[in-house]
Structures are given as C-alpha cells and as structure tokens.
Amino acid sequence: MNIDINEIPINYQANEVEKEIYDLWEKNECFKADADSNKPHFSMVIPPPNVTGVLHMGHALDGTLQDILVRYHRMAGFETLWVPGTDHAGIATQNVVEKKLREKNLTRFDLGREKFVETVWEWANEHKSAILNQFKRLGASFDRSRERFTLDEGCSNAVKEVFVSLYNKGLIYKGAYIVNWCPRCRSAISDIETEYKTEQGHMWEICYPLKDKVGAIVVATTRPETMFGDVAIAVNPNDYKYKDLVGETVIIPLTNKEIPIIADEYVDSSFGTGAVKITPAHDPNDYEVAKRHNLKPVWVMDEDAKMLDIDVIPESIRGLSREEARKETVGLLKLNNALLDITDHEHNVGHCQRCGTTIEPYLSEQWFVKMKPLAEKAIAAVKNGELNFIPERWTKIYLDWMENVRDWCISRQLWWGHQIPAYYHNETGEMVVAKENPDPAHYTQDSDVLDTWFSSGLWPFSTMGWPNKESKDFKKFFPTSVLVTGFDIIFFWVARMVNMSYEFTGKSPFKNVYIHGLIRDEHGQKMSKSKNNTIDPVGIIDKYGCDALRYTLTSMCTYGGQDIKISDDKFEYGRNFANKIWNASRFVMMNLDGMDENEIDRSSLTIADKWILQKLSDVTADVRSNMENFRIGEYANQVYDFFWGSYCDRYVELAKIQLNNPEQKLNTQRVLWYVLERSLRLLHPIMPHITEKIWQLIPFKVYKDGQKFLMKCDFPTANQYKYSTEVAQMDKTIEAIKAIRNLRQSLNVPAGSQITLNIYGDKELFEQTQAFLKRMVRVENMTISSETINELPPQSASCVVGDTKFVVPLAGIIDIEKEKERQNKKIEKLAKEKTSLEGRISNDNFVKNAPKEVIDTTKARIAELAEQIEAIEELKKSL
RNA sequence: GGGCGUUUAGCUCAGUUGGUAGAGCGCUUCCCUUACAAGGAAGAUGUCGGGAGUUCGAGCCUCUCAACGCCCACCA
C-alpha cells in the first residue's frame, strides 16, 4: 500500500473531484444500460424538463432521488436504465420565443408559421443540452445515448399513432364547447391549466324591461360587459316571484334586442335576484342552459377578448378590451337608469397557469379526448395494486380526480408543438384523420397543435421505441419500475401516462409512483423568480459541492413527502458530512501500511471490532429495507449516524489504540478498511462522487470483486454476526468513558493532568477494554478489581456504571462541594426515572395487562436504578 | 362547499407497528489530542397546539376545538 497522504488535501475539494469522477464514469460508459442483459430490469424515465428550462431546486431534488434509486438498483444487481430527455413545453417555450421577438418589435405573425417554428427549433436546439448538462452536475447517472425529446421523430410518430388510433376508436372528437380561453396566449387551455384565484369584484344589478308588460326583471351579474351576448333571462321554475314572467320577453338595456325569460332548474332562486342572464358564448353554465333551450349563442368578444364590432353592442363599446368595456357598459347603464345596485362581491376568477392572464370562457371548436373510458383502467390499476402511490394518501387524490374526470381539451391554437394529424379537403372541407397527409395538393392540415401533455403522456413507452413493439428497450425495460415526481403534476402528467399506457400497451407505465414534497424557501414560500427567493442549485454545487447538495436534500426528505424548506446554509450540513467522509478515509489510508489482501481474521477480533462489525451489519439491513420502502431520507440519516457516530467517533478512536498494538494492528487495518469500504458502498447512491473518488484512490480496492468502479460494485448485504454480547460490552465501556469524562470536565480537572483510575466491579470486561479507557480518558494508572467498594479514599471522585464503580483520586484538585453537587444531580436524575417506573409497576392493572417482557424490563430497570443510586449514595457519604 | 397536510427543544425538523421524546443549527464549558476547527469532548433546553376519550400506558389511536398551509369544486 503506497498512498502519499500529502497528496490528499485535508479538506474535500468537491468541484475538482466531481468533475473528474463524472468524466471518468461517462468515458467508461458506466451509465449505459444493456437491453440484452439477463439481469432483472430496473428502469425509470426522467420527468422531462422544459427544453429551454434552467435547473431549479425542484429538479435537483427530483433528480437526486431518481439517481439514488438508479444507483442503488444498479449496485443491487439490476440491469438499470434511466432515460433522460426534455419536453418541448408548447406554451412555455412559445411564450419565451415570442417574448424574444417582442424585444425586436416583432410578433409571431410577422414571421409566419413556418419561420416562427424554425426560430423556436433553433432556440430549442441551442438550449436543449443545457438543462441535461446541469443534471450532470447533479451526478445524474442517466443514459445519454438514449436521450429523447418529446418533439423528436420517434415521439412524434408515437403521437400520431396514438391520435389516429384514439380518433378511430371514437375517443377523440372535435366539437364546439366552452373552453378556457387565454386571450394573451390566444389559445384554449385545459381545465387543469386554469388556476382560480379569489378576487374582489362587484355584483351589478341590471334592470331588463319587459317588452309587453309594465315592469322589469332585475338580474345580478359580475360581468355586465357580456350582457350584449345574452340570449335569455333564466329563473327557477319553482320560483313564485317570477312564475308569471316565464315566457315573457325582455329587452336588453342599451340595445333593442329582445330575449325570452325562461325557466331552468340551474337557477338558484335564493342567490342574487333569482334571475340570471344567459350568455352561452361566454359562460360554461349558460352554455349548458342555452343548449337545453335551443338558444343560439351570441359572441361579443374576439380571440383577444376585445369587444366585437357588431350591431348589438353600442358603438362606444365596440373594440374595447374586456376591462374597458365593463367600465363603459356600467357607465351607460347608469346613464340610462338601468343599473339598480352595485355591491362588493368576492368571487373566483380563472387565470392562465402559464401567463397569469384572466381566462375568458369562450365557445369555440376544439379537439377533445373522451376521458371516462380511459379512466376506467386507470382506476382499476390502483385498486388492484398494479400501480402504487408512495405515500399512499395520493392514491385518493388520484382516484377522486380520475373518477370525476372530464374530457380533455387537447387542441391549442399555437404553432410550437405536434400539429394535429387531421387534414381538410381544400374545397369540400372533408376531414381525414391520418398519420400522413393523404394528398398534400388538395388537403390542408389542421392548424392547431396538441397540448404538450399529450406527448409527455406517452413518454414512458414512446422513449422505449413504441410503437415498434419489437424494440429491444421496450421489451426489456417497459413497464418502468418507479416514477419520481412532485405532487403538482399528478393530474397533468401521471394520470395521463397511466391512461395512455393502459390504452396502448395494456400495462401500467410504472409500478410505483414516488411523490416527494416541493422545495420551498426558508419561510415556506414557493420558490419563484418573481418573488426573487430562488436558490440556484448550480450555485450551491459550486459553493458546497454536488454530494453536499444531494445529501442535504435527501436527508430532509420525509416518508410522508412533506415540503422541504431550505436556505443556503442548510447545505453546510452535507458539506460537513462529505468532509467527514473524506477525512475518515484519509485516516484509514494513512494507516494501511503493511496491510495484506486477506480477509478479516474472525478468530482474533476485539470487542471493538465486533461492535463495529455488528453495527455495520445492522445498518446495512436497515438501509436495504428503507430503500425497498422508499424511506430514502431515513436511509440518509441512518448511514450518517452510523458513519459519523459509530465509525468515526467511536471505532476509529478505538482503532488508533489497536493499531499501536503489534498483535492487533493487521486485523485492525482489515476491519478499518472493510467497514470503510462497505460504508462507501452504502453511501454511494447518495454521495456518488466522493465515495467513488476515495475508492479510486485506494489501489487495494480490487481485491474483493474486481470492480474498477465503486458505482458498479455490489450493494452490501447484512452479515449473520452474533455479536450482541460484545456490543453490550462495548456500549458499557463507552458509557464508562463518558461518565469519567463527565467527571473530569465537571470537576475542572485540567486537560494535561494525568489521573489514576480504580475500577471495582466487572473485572473481566474492563481488563479487556482497559487500553481503551486509559487512552480515551487519559488515565495514567489503573487498577481493576472484582471487589466492590463502599467508601471512598479521601479526596476522590467517583461514578457508577452498571455494576461497576470508578474511583478517581484527585488530591489537590477535587472540590468536595462540587463533587457532592455532581453526585446529587446524578442521583436526582436516576431517582426521577425510578419513581416514574415504580409508579407504573405498582399499578395492578399494568402488571395484569402489560406484556411480560415489558414488565420484566421495567423491573430490571428499577433494580438497576436502585443499585446505582445506592452505590452513589454510599460513595457520597464518604466524601 | 368537499378533501388533505401541518402544529414536538430558541430555529429547522425527525419520530415505521402505542412502552414514556431525538437530530442538525444555535447556546454553555473545555480542547488546535499526529483524519477532520467544515473538527473533538462534556453539557443545558420540551405540560409533543388546546380539550376530552380509549388503554395498565398516548407524540403516536378516536372525537372535538383552534391556528396555519395546500388541493379540488365554482352560485350568476
């Protein structure tokens, strides 16, 4: 073993190491999956980030958790594939490019469709690799050779295949319906892309005069500007107030248009005035009412939400925006004494998820997917266990949505995306839905594109080569094993993938959906650019290192998937841990001199050796079980506790003593290395770079299974040790060490001064561990006796651990009062516990009902406490 | 209107089947002990949101109240 420790810096240099190690993996194609492998498969597809996106903390968390799963399963013996890729992100990307154009005072219409799409492609290609390269900085071990894009040839082909098939099955239809219209995007958006916000508005009461009778009917509305599109006034059929008015005709104020008063169950007679204006072209409920009464809709706004230039609208209002039109309408109504009342009214208003613009419910011709038939299998999937949500509570959310799902508006009036494969005959208008244009000379393709989630809904199988069912990847890696994502896209994405996958492959696209929390800032606010509270993961990586980022994020993940609040300094936690790993490894490396390649000699293990081996085995078993159950945060914390708390703080310190013993040295080296090496494997999925780097530093590494890379080594399995006795003994020794250190510190025994320790009690054990005691508490002389002692020699301090008393003569140092105080405090503490336990044991019902083990442990503990208290009391007396 | 989540140490949060509370940061004291001061050692700190119930025993189960947050629905 020849390692020049001087070459290894004291502080872990994350940035240098991480780049070097990632390059090493890439160069050696370590992430490449083999579709011909005989090993069982583990596969995942990345939730494709927006092609023009920038890595944010959400990606960092999502990517880290995926990479942990991938690396774990790769080590655990699975043929593992993680497919990377990006999403063309229809509206989002188009918006970005349009914004760029606006800077040049251009709109997409100035460029025309073809040129515009070309510009977006350029933009996308330019940014395409950027975000995945940022994922590389996270250490993502995805297979770049299989990188995909939702708008690439394969995905586009899958989209066409699916669209045509659904259309032929009658599951896609075209029709005129009220949709959520974003006048800024100039497109329809789906229900779930509409976000409702409570807004303070007004309720206007407008008087509609009767045509043939004296009087009027008063209607309450929040949107007076739509009154020109009214086609009726509706009242509840059972409303006695209006019984006589049903069938009458009223005149829309400011116009001379006549509309009927109709009766419809939809109207709630207790709300407002009990009379509702019906505007079918601009309100979803009104549209339904109008349909029932065969009333033709009247549009009053165009696609930009500007008032139309039509006769029924007063001239001064034509061409105005919605907002201006409202003001103007209200003004005119006032002038004409048609406005009865204005009240404040809080109501929910829909906004475009992408740009925040107020949504206009708008009647237009769109394409829809019939969801009910698709939902059936998706509902069955979770009920029969083919699909699981982790944590389980998301199952209910998913089911509620699926069971009440409404048809999905999939057409978007955008240019960037998959153009709908429907073709219209230029003369007859006849429509053909097909993968290719039947006759480009005579047919023109539908100008709409598909909702971006349509193509991402196919992602788990379109990336595997589907619709080619002979594709090796599809056969080997589909269905995928786990999908990792945040709860915010369960409806947008997860649900759609399940729908589509069942319809086209007959299978659930993944076995498990692991839902993690969202990243928030330190105040619990969602991170957003507009709030200026984002933390840039790349900045964190630069400052603290990638493994530090990964460790901190992982350790904060709870099984329940709570949101995670972070601030910059939280990453010190991970960085410090990385440095601890680094330095513990340095220590081991500088002490491997003379070690051989033989296995640990089990026959000459010390108590300390057995203690750490048993703990390693236990933590290994726990880690495996936690990984199987998606308790990834717990896994992180357990390895941390083991490595830092048991290995570094205890075993390494004990090993230093053993290394000085020529008889123990070699085997201690073996144990030190063995435990470190296993720890590196345990840690690798979370902290891949540092662990791989250390592995690469040690020429010794190949002796186990000949793996060149740690990331390809087997994940450890628990051993079958039976060292519980030694663990208890070592724990007792550690407790003694702590008690004596406590004594030293509270009596202000100077660090330099040597002390003598007299031990009375468990001679057998403390003879074995005396070297540890001596060194760990800096004892000069030590006596060990199996006798007991009840009276202290003059000027001595003492402590009791289990059945053993430790006496330290401290002539000239000890402050008797202080020692008394210390002993009293200790007694008080023990007595408190004893009283509590005695209370329990004296309760007949407890004795009657509690399990025997509990009663026995309680009794034993009371006896132990009593003994200790007595022992301390005795010793205190002689102070 | 319906549903979900949260409430535990000064701060941020863990706490898997009910057995009497933990971590990190911060704080106090000591230590640059030949892996690590991004460190080591020893400590202090909690009527586990309020109330009631089940139980021998509740942070954990039931009910209820409160506060905060989120999702879905959307009566003009």
Coordinates of N, CA and C (backbone and C1' of nucleotides) in Angstrom, one line a residue, chain A residues 10-11 196 220-222 267-268 271 276 285 345 348 393 406 491 558 562 565 570 573 575-576 579-580 583-584 586-587 590 631 634 644 648-649 652-653 656 738 741-742 745 778 840 843 845-846 849-851, chain B residues 1-7 11-16 19-26 28-45 55-57 69-76:
Chain A
I10 N -6.5 18.2 3.0 CA -7.3 18.0 4.3 C -8.8 18.2 4.1
N11 N -9.1 19.3 3.3 CA -10.5 19.5 3.0 C -10.9 19.0 1.6
Y196 N -57.6 29.1 -10.3 CA -58.6 30.1 -9.8 C -58.0 30.9 -8.6
A220 N -78.8 39.9 -11.5 CA -77.5 40.2 -10.9 C -76.3 39.5 -11.7
T221 N -75.3 40.3 -11.9 CA -74.2 39.8 -12.7 C -72.9 40.3 -12.2
T222 N -71.8 39.5 -12.4 CA -70.5 40.0 -12.1 C -69.8 40.5 -13.4
V267 N -81.0 27.6 -12.1 CA -81.0 28.8 -11.3 C -81.4 28.6 -9.8
D268 N -80.5 29.2 -9.0 CA -80.8 29.2 -7.6 C -81.5 30.4 -7.2
F271 N -80.1 33.0 -4.6 CA -78.9 33.8 -4.9 C -79.2 35.0 -5.7
V276 N -81.1 35.1 -13.8 CA -79.8 35.0 -14.3 C -79.8 35.4 -15.8
N285 N -71.8 27.5 -17.7 CA -73.1 27.1 -17.3 C -74.2 27.6 -18.2
H345 N -68.4 42.1 -4.2 CA -68.6 40.6 -4.3 C -67.3 39.9 -4.5
N348 N -64.3 33.8 -7.5 CA -63.1 33.2 -8.0 C -63.0 33.4 -9.5
R393 N -51.4 8.3 0.5 CA -52.5 9.2 0.5 C -52.8 9.8 -0.8
R406 N -63.1 14.9 -16.5 CA -63.9 15.5 -17.6 C -63.1 15.4 -18.9
F491 N -52.0 15.2 -11.9 CA -53.1 15.3 -12.8 C -52.6 15.6 -14.3
T558 N -38.9 13.4 4.0 CA -39.6 12.5 4.9 C -40.4 11.5 4.2
Q562 N -43.3 15.5 3.0 CA -43.5 16.9 3.4 C -42.7 17.8 2.5
K565 N -38.3 23.0 3.4 CA -37.9 24.4 3.5 C -36.4 24.4 3.5
K570 N -28.2 25.6 4.9 CA -28.5 24.2 5.2 C -27.6 23.2 4.5
Y573 N -24.5 21.3 6.1 CA -24.7 20.0 6.7 C -24.1 18.9 5.8
R575 N -22.1 19.4 3.3 CA -20.7 19.6 3.0 C -19.8 19.1 4.2
N576 N -20.3 19.3 5.4 CA -19.5 18.9 6.6 C -19.5 17.3 6.6
N579 N -17.0 16.2 4.1 CA -15.6 16.4 4.6 C -15.2 15.3 5.7
K580 N -16.2 14.9 6.4 CA -16.0 13.9 7.4 C -15.6 12.6 6.8
N583 N -12.1 12.8 5.5 CA -11.0 12.7 6.4 C -10.9 11.4 7.1
A584 N -12.1 10.8 7.3 CA -12.0 9.4 7.9 C -11.3 8.5 6.9
R586 N -9.0 9.5 4.7 CA -7.6 9.9 4.8 C -7.0 9.1 6.0
F587 N -7.6 9.1 7.1 CA -7.1 8.4 8.2 C -6.8 7.0 7.9
M590 N -3.9 6.5 5.6 CA -2.6 6.7 6.1 C -2.2 5.6 7.1
R631 N -38.0 4.8 1.9 CA -37.7 5.7 3.0 C -36.3 6.2 2.8
E634 N -34.7 8.5 5.5 CA -34.2 7.7 6.7 C -32.9 7.0 6.4
W644 N -20.7 8.6 11.0 CA -20.1 9.6 11.9 C -20.1 9.2 13.4
C648 N -16.7 6.9 13.0 CA -15.7 8.0 13.2 C -15.5 8.3 14.7
D649 N -16.6 8.5 15.4 CA -16.5 9.0 16.7 C -16.0 7.9 17.7
V652 N -13.0 4.5 15.1 CA -11.7 5.0 14.6 C -10.8 5.3 15.8
E653 N -11.5 5.9 16.8 CA -10.7 6.3 18.0 C -10.2 5.0 18.7
K656 N -7.3 3.4 16.8 CA -6.0 4.1 16.9 C -5.2 3.3 18.0
K738 N -17.7 7.9 29.0 CA -18.4 9.1 29.0 C -18.6 9.6 30.5
R741 N -15.3 11.0 31.7 CA -15.0 12.3 31.0 C -15.9 13.4 31.6
N742 N -17.1 13.0 31.9 CA -18.0 14.0 32.5 C -17.5 14.4 33.9
Q745 N -14.6 16.7 33.4 CA -14.9 18.1 33.0 C -15.7 18.9 34.1
R778 N -7.5 9.5 29.2 CA -6.2 9.9 29.6 C -5.9 9.5 31.0
R840 N -45.5 3.0 37.8 CA -46.1 2.1 36.8 C -46.3 0.6 37.4
N843 N -48.9 -0.2 39.8 CA -50.3 -0.2 39.3 C -50.7 -1.6 38.9
N845 N -53.1 -2.9 37.4 CA -53.6 -3.1 36.1 C -52.5 -3.2 35.1
F846 N -51.4 -2.5 35.4 CA -50.2 -2.6 34.5 C -49.7 -4.0 34.6
N849 N -52.0 -6.4 32.8 CA -52.3 -6.3 31.4 C -51.0 -6.2 30.5
A850 N -50.0 -5.6 31.0 CA -48.9 -5.4 30.1 C -48.2 -6.7 29.8
P851 N -47.5 -6.7 28.6 CA -46.8 -8.0 28.2 C -45.7 -8.2 29.2
Chain B
rG1 P -68.7 26.8 3.9 O5' -69.0 25.6 2.8 C5' -70.2 24.8 2.9 C4' -70.1 23.8 1.8 C3' -69.1 22.7 2.0 O3' -69.5 21.7 2.9 C1' -68.9 23.6 -0.2
rG2 P -68.5 21.0 3.8 O5' -67.7 20.1 2.8 C5' -68.3 18.9 2.2 C4' -67.3 18.3 1.3 C3' -66.0 17.8 1.9 O3' -66.1 16.6 2.6 C1' -65.5 18.9 -0.1
rG3 P -65.2 16.4 3.9 O5' -63.7 16.2 3.2 C5' -63.5 15.0 2.4 C4' -62.1 15.2 1.7 C3' -60.9 15.3 2.6 O3' -60.5 14.0 3.1 C1' -60.8 16.9 0.9
rC4 P -59.7 13.9 4.5 O5' -58.3 14.4 4.1 C5' -57.5 13.7 3.1 C4' -56.3 14.5 2.8 C3' -55.4 14.9 3.9 O3' -54.5 13.8 4.3 C1' -55.7 16.8 2.5
rG5 P -54.1 13.8 5.8 O5' -52.9 14.9 5.9 C5' -51.8 14.7 5.1 C4' -51.0 16.0 5.1 C3' -50.6 16.5 6.5 O3' -49.4 15.8 6.9 C1' -51.5 18.3 5.3
rU6 P -49.2 15.5 8.5 O5' -48.8 17.0 9.0 C5' -47.6 17.6 8.5 C4' -47.5 19.0 9.0 C3' -47.6 19.2 10.5 O3' -46.4 19.0 11.1 C1' -49.1 20.7 9.4
rU7 P -46.3 18.4 12.6 O5' -46.7 19.7 13.5 C5' -45.8 20.8 13.4 C4' -46.5 22.0 14.2 C3' -46.6 21.7 15.7 O3' -46.1 22.7 16.5 C1' -48.8 22.2 14.8
rC11 P -38.7 28.7 18.2 O5' -37.6 28.7 17.0 C5' -37.4 29.8 16.2 C4' -36.4 29.4 15.1 C3' -36.9 28.3 14.2 O3' -37.7 28.7 13.2 C1' -34.6 27.9 14.9
rU12 P -38.8 27.8 12.6 O5' -38.0 26.7 11.8 C5' -37.3 27.0 10.6 C4' -36.6 25.7 10.1 C3' -37.5 24.5 10.0 O3' -38.3 24.5 8.9 C1' -35.4 23.9 11.0
rC13 P -39.7 23.7 8.9 O5' -39.4 22.5 9.8 C5' -39.8 21.2 9.5 C4' -38.7 20.2 9.7 C3' -39.2 18.8 10.1 O3' -39.6 18.1 9.0 C1' -37.4 19.4 11.5
rA14 P -40.7 16.9 9.2 O5' -39.7 15.7 9.5 C5' -39.7 15.1 10.7 C4' -38.6 14.1 10.7 C3' -39.0 12.7 11.3 O3' -39.4 11.9 10.3 C1' -37.2 13.5 12.6
rG15 P -40.9 11.2 10.3 O5' -40.8 10.5 11.7 C5' -40.0 9.3 11.9 C4' -39.9 9.0 13.3 C3' -41.3 8.7 14.0 O3' -41.7 7.3 13.8 C1' -40.0 10.1 15.4
rU16 P -43.2 7.0 13.6 O5' -43.3 5.6 13.0 C5' -44.3 5.3 11.9 C4' -44.1 3.9 11.4 C3' -44.1 2.8 12.4 O3' -45.4 2.3 12.6 C1' -42.3 2.6 10.9
rG19 P -44.2 2.6 21.6 O5' -44.4 2.7 23.2 C5' -43.8 3.7 23.9 C4' -43.6 3.3 25.3 C3' -42.2 2.6 25.6 O3' -41.6 3.4 26.6 C1' -44.0 1.3 26.4
rU20 P -40.1 3.7 26.6 O5' -40.1 5.3 27.0 C5' -40.4 6.3 26.0 C4' -41.2 7.4 26.7 C3' -40.5 7.9 28.0 O3' -40.4 9.4 27.8 C1' -42.7 7.3 28.5
rA21 P -39.1 10.1 27.7 O5' -38.8 9.6 26.2 C5' -37.6 10.0 25.6 C4' -37.8 10.3 24.2 C3' -36.8 11.3 23.7 O3' -35.8 10.6 23.1 C1' -39.0 12.0 23.1
rG22 P -34.5 10.3 23.9 O5' -33.4 10.5 22.8 C5' -33.1 11.8 22.3 C4' -33.0 11.8 20.8 C3' -32.3 12.9 20.2 O3' -30.9 12.7 20.2 C1' -34.3 12.6 19.1
rA23 P -29.9 13.9 20.2 O5' -29.8 14.2 18.7 C5' -29.4 13.2 17.7 C4' -29.5 13.8 16.3 C3' -28.8 15.1 16.1 O3' -27.5 15.0 15.9 C1' -31.0 15.1 15.2
rG24 P -26.5 16.1 16.2 O5' -26.8 17.2 15.1 C5' -26.4 16.9 13.8 C4' -26.9 18.1 12.9 C3' -26.5 19.5 13.4 O3' -25.2 19.8 13.0 C1' -28.8 19.4 12.8
rC25 P -24.3 20.7 13.9 O5' -25.1 22.2 13.8 C5' -25.1 22.9 12.6 C4' -26.0 24.0 12.6 C3' -25.8 25.0 13.8 O3' -24.8 25.9 13.5 C1' -28.1 24.5 13.7
rG26 P -23.8 26.4 14.6 O5' -24.7 27.1 15.6 C5' -25.4 28.4 15.3 C4' -26.3 28.8 16.3 C3' -25.7 28.9 17.7 O3' -25.0 30.1 17.9 C1' -27.8 27.8 17.8
rU28 P -22.5 30.9 24.1 O5' -22.4 29.9 25.4 C5' -23.1 30.3 26.6 C4' -22.8 29.3 27.7 C3' -21.3 28.9 27.8 O3' -20.6 29.8 28.5 C1' -22.7 27.0 27.8
rU29 P -19.0 30.0 28.1 O5' -18.3 28.7 28.6 C5' -18.2 28.4 30.0 C4' -17.7 27.1 30.2 C3' -16.3 26.8 29.5 O3' -15.2 27.3 30.2 C1' -17.8 25.0 29.2
rC30 P -14.0 27.8 29.3 O5' -13.3 26.4 28.9 C5' -12.7 25.6 29.9 C4' -12.4 24.2 29.3 C3' -11.5 24.2 28.1 O3' -10.1 24.4 28.5 C1' -13.3 22.7 27.7
rC31 P -9.1 25.0 27.4 O5' -9.0 23.9 26.4 C5' -8.2 22.7 26.7 C4' -8.3 21.7 25.5 C3' -7.7 22.1 24.2 O3' -6.3 21.9 24.3 C1' -9.8 21.1 23.8
rC32 P -5.4 23.0 23.6 O5' -5.4 22.5 22.1 C5' -6.1 23.1 21.0 C4' -6.0 22.3 19.8 C3' -4.6 21.9 19.4 O3' -4.2 20.7 20.0 C1' -5.7 23.0 17.6
rU33 P -3.6 19.5 19.3 O5' -2.8 18.5 20.2 C5' -3.2 17.9 21.3 C4' -3.4 16.4 21.2 C3' -3.7 15.9 19.8 O3' -2.4 15.5 19.2 C1' -5.2 15.1 21.4
rU34 P -2.1 16.0 17.7 O5' -2.8 15.0 16.7 C5' -3.0 15.4 15.3 C4' -2.1 14.5 14.5 C3' -2.6 13.0 14.4 O3' -3.6 12.8 13.5 C1' -0.3 13.1 14.8
rA35 P -4.3 11.4 13.5 O5' -5.3 11.5 12.2 C5' -4.7 11.8 10.9 C4' -5.8 12.4 10.0 C3' -6.5 13.6 10.6 O3' -5.8 14.8 10.2 C1' -8.1 12.0 9.9
rC36 P -5.9 16.1 11.1 O5' -7.4 16.6 10.8 C5' -7.7 17.2 9.5 C4' -9.2 17.3 9.4 C3' -9.8 18.2 10.4 O3' -9.8 19.6 10.0 C1' -11.1 16.2 10.2
rA37 P -9.2 20.6 11.0 O5' -10.4 21.8 11.1 C5' -11.8 21.5 11.2 C4' -12.4 22.6 11.9 C3' -11.9 24.0 11.6 O3' -13.0 24.9 11.5 C1' -11.8 23.5 14.0
rA38 P -13.4 25.3 10.0 O5' -14.6 24.3 9.6 C5' -16.0 24.5 10.0 C4' -16.7 23.2 9.7 C3' -15.8 22.0 10.1 O3' -16.3 21.2 11.2 C1' -16.2 22.1 7.7
rG39 P -17.5 20.5 11.5 O5' -16.9 19.2 12.2 C5' -15.9 18.4 11.6 C4' -14.8 18.1 12.5 C3' -15.1 17.7 13.9 O3' -15.7 16.4 14.0 C1' -13.3 19.1 14.0
rG40 P -16.7 16.1 15.1 O5' -15.8 15.9 16.4 C5' -14.8 14.9 16.4 C4' -14.1 15.0 17.7 C3' -14.9 15.0 19.0 O3' -15.4 13.7 19.3 C1' -13.3 16.7 19.1
rA41 P -16.8 13.6 20.0 O5' -16.4 14.1 21.5 C5' -15.5 13.4 22.3 C4' -15.3 14.1 23.6 C3' -16.6 14.3 24.3 O3' -17.0 13.2 25.0 C1' -15.2 16.3 24.4
rA42 P -18.6 13.0 25.2 O5' -18.9 14.0 26.3 C5' -18.4 13.8 27.6 C4' -18.6 14.9 28.5 C3' -20.1 15.3 28.7 O3' -20.7 14.5 29.6 C1' -18.8 17.3 28.2
rG43 P -22.3 14.4 29.5 O5' -22.7 15.9 29.4 C5' -24.0 16.3 29.9 C4' -23.9 17.8 30.2 C3' -25.2 18.5 30.0 O3' -26.0 18.4 31.1 C1' -23.5 19.8 29.0
rA44 P -27.5 17.9 30.9 O5' -28.2 19.3 30.8 C5' -27.9 20.3 31.8 C4' -28.4 21.6 31.3 C3' -29.8 21.6 30.7 O3' -30.8 21.6 31.6 C1' -28.3 22.8 29.3
rU45 P -32.1 20.7 31.4 O5' -32.9 21.4 30.3 C5' -33.2 22.8 30.5 C4' -33.7 23.4 29.2 C3' -34.8 22.6 28.5 O3' -36.0 23.0 29.0 C1' -33.1 23.2 26.9
rU55 P -61.1 1.5 28.2 O5' -59.5 1.3 28.1 C5' -59.0 0.2 27.2 C4' -57.5 0.3 27.2 C3' -56.8 0.3 28.6 O3' -56.8 -1.0 29.1 C1' -55.8 1.9 27.2
rC56 P -57.0 -1.3 30.6 O5' -55.8 -0.5 31.3 C5' -55.8 -0.3 32.7 C4' -54.4 0.1 33.2 C3' -53.7 1.2 32.3 O3' -54.1 2.5 32.8 C1' -52.3 -0.6 32.6
rG57 P -54.5 3.6 31.8 O5' -53.1 3.8 31.0 C5' -52.0 4.5 31.8 C4' -50.8 4.5 31.0 C3' -50.8 5.1 29.6 O3' -50.7 6.5 29.7 C1' -49.7 3.0 29.5
rG69 P -52.1 31.0 5.9 O5' -51.6 29.7 5.0 C5' -50.2 29.5 4.8 C4' -50.0 28.1 4.3 C3' -50.8 27.7 3.0 O3' -50.2 28.2 1.9 C1' -50.9 25.9 4.6
rC70 P -51.2 28.5 0.6 O5' -51.5 27.0 0.0 C5' -50.5 26.3 -0.5 C4' -50.9 24.8 -0.7 C3' -52.1 24.6 -1.7 O3' -51.6 24.7 -3.0 C1' -52.4 23.3 0.2
rC71 P -52.7 25.1 -4.2 O5' -53.5 23.8 -4.4 C5' -52.9 22.6 -4.9 C4' -53.9 21.5 -4.8 C3' -55.2 21.7 -5.5 O3' -55.1 21.5 -6.9 C1' -55.7 20.8 -3.4
rC72 P -56.0 22.3 -7.9 O5' -57.4 21.6 -7.7 C5' -57.7 20.3 -8.1 C4' -59.0 19.8 -7.6 C3' -60.2 20.6 -8.0 O3' -60.6 20.3 -9.4 C1' -60.4 20.2 -5.7
rA73 P -61.2 21.4 -10.3 O5' -62.6 21.6 -9.5 C5' -63.7 20.7 -9.7 C4' -64.9 21.1 -8.9 C3' -65.5 22.4 -9.3 O3' -66.4 22.3 -10.4 C1' -65.3 22.3 -6.9
rC74 P -66.1 23.4 -11.6 O5' -67.3 24.4 -11.4 C5' -68.4 24.2 -10.4 C4' -68.5 25.5 -9.7 C3' -68.5 26.7 -10.6 O3' -69.8 27.3 -10.5 C1' -67.0 27.0 -8.7
rC75 P -70.6 27.8 -11.7 O5' -71.1 29.0 -10.9 C5' -71.7 28.7 -9.7 C4' -72.5 29.8 -9.2 C3' -71.8 30.9 -8.4 O3' -71.1 31.8 -9.3 C1' -73.9 30.3 -7.5
rA76 P -70.3 33.1 -8.8 O5' -70.8 34.2 -9.8 C5' -72.2 34.2 -10.0 C4' -72.5 34.1 -11.5 C3' -72.7 35.6 -12.1 O3' -72.0 35.6 -13.3 C1' -74.8 34.4 -12.0

